[in-house]
Structure formats: C-alpha cells, structure tokens
Short mmCIF file of C-alpha atoms in Angstrom, two decimals:
data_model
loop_
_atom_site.label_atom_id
_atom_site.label_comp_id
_atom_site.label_asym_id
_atom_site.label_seq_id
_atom_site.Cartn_x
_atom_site.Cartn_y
_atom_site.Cartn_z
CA UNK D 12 -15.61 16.08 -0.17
CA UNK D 13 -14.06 14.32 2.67
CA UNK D 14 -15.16 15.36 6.32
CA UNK D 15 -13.42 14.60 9.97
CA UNK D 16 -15.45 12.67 12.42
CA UNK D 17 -14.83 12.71 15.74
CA UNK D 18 -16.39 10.05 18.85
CA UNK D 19 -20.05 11.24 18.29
CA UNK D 20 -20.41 9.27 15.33
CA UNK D 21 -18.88 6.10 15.92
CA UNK D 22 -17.38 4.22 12.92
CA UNK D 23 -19.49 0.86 13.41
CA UNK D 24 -22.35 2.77 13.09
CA UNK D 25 -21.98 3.13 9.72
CA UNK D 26 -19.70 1.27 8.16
CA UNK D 27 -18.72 -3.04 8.36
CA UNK D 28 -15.11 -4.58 8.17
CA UNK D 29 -15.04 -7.43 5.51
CA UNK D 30 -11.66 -8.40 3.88
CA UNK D 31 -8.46 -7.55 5.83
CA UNK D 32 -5.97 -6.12 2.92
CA UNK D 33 -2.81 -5.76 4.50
CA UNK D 34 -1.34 -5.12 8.29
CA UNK D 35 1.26 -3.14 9.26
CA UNK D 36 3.05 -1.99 12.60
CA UNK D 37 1.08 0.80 12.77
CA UNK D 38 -2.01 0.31 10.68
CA UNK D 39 -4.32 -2.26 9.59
CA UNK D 40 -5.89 -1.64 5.72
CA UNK D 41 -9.50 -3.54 5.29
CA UNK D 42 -12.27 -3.58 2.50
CA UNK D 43 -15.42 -2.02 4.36
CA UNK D 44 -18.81 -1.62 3.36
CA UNK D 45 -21.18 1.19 4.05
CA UNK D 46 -24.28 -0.44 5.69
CA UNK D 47 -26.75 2.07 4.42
CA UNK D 48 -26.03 1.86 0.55
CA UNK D 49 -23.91 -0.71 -1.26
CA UNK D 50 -20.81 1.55 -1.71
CA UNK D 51 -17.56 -0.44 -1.17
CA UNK D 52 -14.55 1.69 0.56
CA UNK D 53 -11.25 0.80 2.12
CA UNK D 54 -10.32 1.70 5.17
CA UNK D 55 -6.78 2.26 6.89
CA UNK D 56 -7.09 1.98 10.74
CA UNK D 57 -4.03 3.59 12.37
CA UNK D 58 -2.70 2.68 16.15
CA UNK D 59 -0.83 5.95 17.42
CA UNK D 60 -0.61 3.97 20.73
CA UNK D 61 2.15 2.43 19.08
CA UNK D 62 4.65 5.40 18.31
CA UNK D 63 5.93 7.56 21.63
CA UNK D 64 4.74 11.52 21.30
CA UNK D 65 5.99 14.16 23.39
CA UNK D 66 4.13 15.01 26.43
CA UNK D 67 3.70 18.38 25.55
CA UNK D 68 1.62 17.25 21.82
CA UNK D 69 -2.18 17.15 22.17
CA UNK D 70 -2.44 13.81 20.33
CA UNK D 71 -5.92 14.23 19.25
CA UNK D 72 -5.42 17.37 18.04
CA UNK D 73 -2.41 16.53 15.64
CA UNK D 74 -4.65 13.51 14.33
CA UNK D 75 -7.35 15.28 13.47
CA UNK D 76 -4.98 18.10 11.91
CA UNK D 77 -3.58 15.16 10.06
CA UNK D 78 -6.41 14.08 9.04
CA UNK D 79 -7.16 17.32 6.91
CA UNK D 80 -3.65 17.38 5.84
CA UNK D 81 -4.39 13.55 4.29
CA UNK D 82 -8.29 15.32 2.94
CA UNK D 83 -6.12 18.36 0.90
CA UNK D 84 -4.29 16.08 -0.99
CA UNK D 85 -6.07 15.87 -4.37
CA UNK D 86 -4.49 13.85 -7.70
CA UNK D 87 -5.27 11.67 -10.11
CA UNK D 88 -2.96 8.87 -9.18
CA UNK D 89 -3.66 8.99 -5.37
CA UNK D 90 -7.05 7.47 -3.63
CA UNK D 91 -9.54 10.27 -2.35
CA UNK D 92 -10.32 10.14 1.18
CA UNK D 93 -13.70 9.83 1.86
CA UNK D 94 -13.94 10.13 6.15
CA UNK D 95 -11.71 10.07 8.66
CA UNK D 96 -12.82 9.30 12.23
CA UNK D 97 -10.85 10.09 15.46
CA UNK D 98 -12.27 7.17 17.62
CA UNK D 99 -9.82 7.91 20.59
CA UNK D 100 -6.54 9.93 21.03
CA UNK D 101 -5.08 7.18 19.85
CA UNK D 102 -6.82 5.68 16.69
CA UNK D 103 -7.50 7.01 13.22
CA UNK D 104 -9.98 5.36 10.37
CA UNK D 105 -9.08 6.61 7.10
CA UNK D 106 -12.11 5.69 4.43
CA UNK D 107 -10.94 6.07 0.96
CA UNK D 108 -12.79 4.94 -2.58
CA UNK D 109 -12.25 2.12 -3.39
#
C-alpha cells in the first residue's frame, strides 16, 4: 500500500538518485535506491512550477489529491506506486516498483 508524504519526511532521507531514465518538460524519471534495504524503485520527480494554475487552486492540495488519485489506480499492466512525497507546492516524487 502506497502512502502520501508530505515535508516532514524529506525524500533524501530515505531514498538515493542513481541512473537518470528519461527527462521530460515537466518531470524527470530516475532509478533510486532505498538506503535502508536494497530495494530498487523508480522515481518520477514532477516540476508544477512549470505549468500556470489559477490563483484561486491550492496547489499543494491538488498534488497531494493527485497523488491518491495516481495510489487508486491498481492493474496488472500498470507500475504500483509505492510513495509519493509533496516536497514543496510545487514538486511531486512519485516512487513506483521497479
């Protein structure tokens, strides 16, 4: 089961960035590696500094509501997500399996 984390627990804390994947306008997709047991993840780091919201949107609100939109999604074919952290209003890490 997947769980939101929010600013108290930062990311490096617990996870390193080893092999940049892929980048993207938005997003940057990297192998990562949990520092406290060998377990190998991926994770997609989003920039919604990058895209123009209205004024009126609380942006960390909508990212950690779609956050737990990305969590519900459950099939065979599509990669589970692990975490998500909210490390600012602005940026999302997704960690999925690998």
């Amino acid at each position: 089961m997947s769980r939101v984390i929010d600013e108290s627990t930062p990311f490096d804390d617990k996870y390193r960035l080893d092999l940049c994947i892929k980048t993207g306008r938005f997003s940057c997709i990297y192998r990562c590696t949990n520092k406290y047991k060998p377990d190998k993840f991926v994770v997609k780091i989003i920039d919604y500094s990058k895209l123009s919201f209205d004024d009126n949107l609380c942006v960390g609100t909508a990212l950690k509501d779609e956050c737990q939109c990305y969590e519900r999604v459950v099939h065979k074919h599509i990669a589970q997500i692990y975490e998500s952290y909210v490390l600012s209003n602005r940026i999302v890490c997704l960690v999925y399996e690998l």
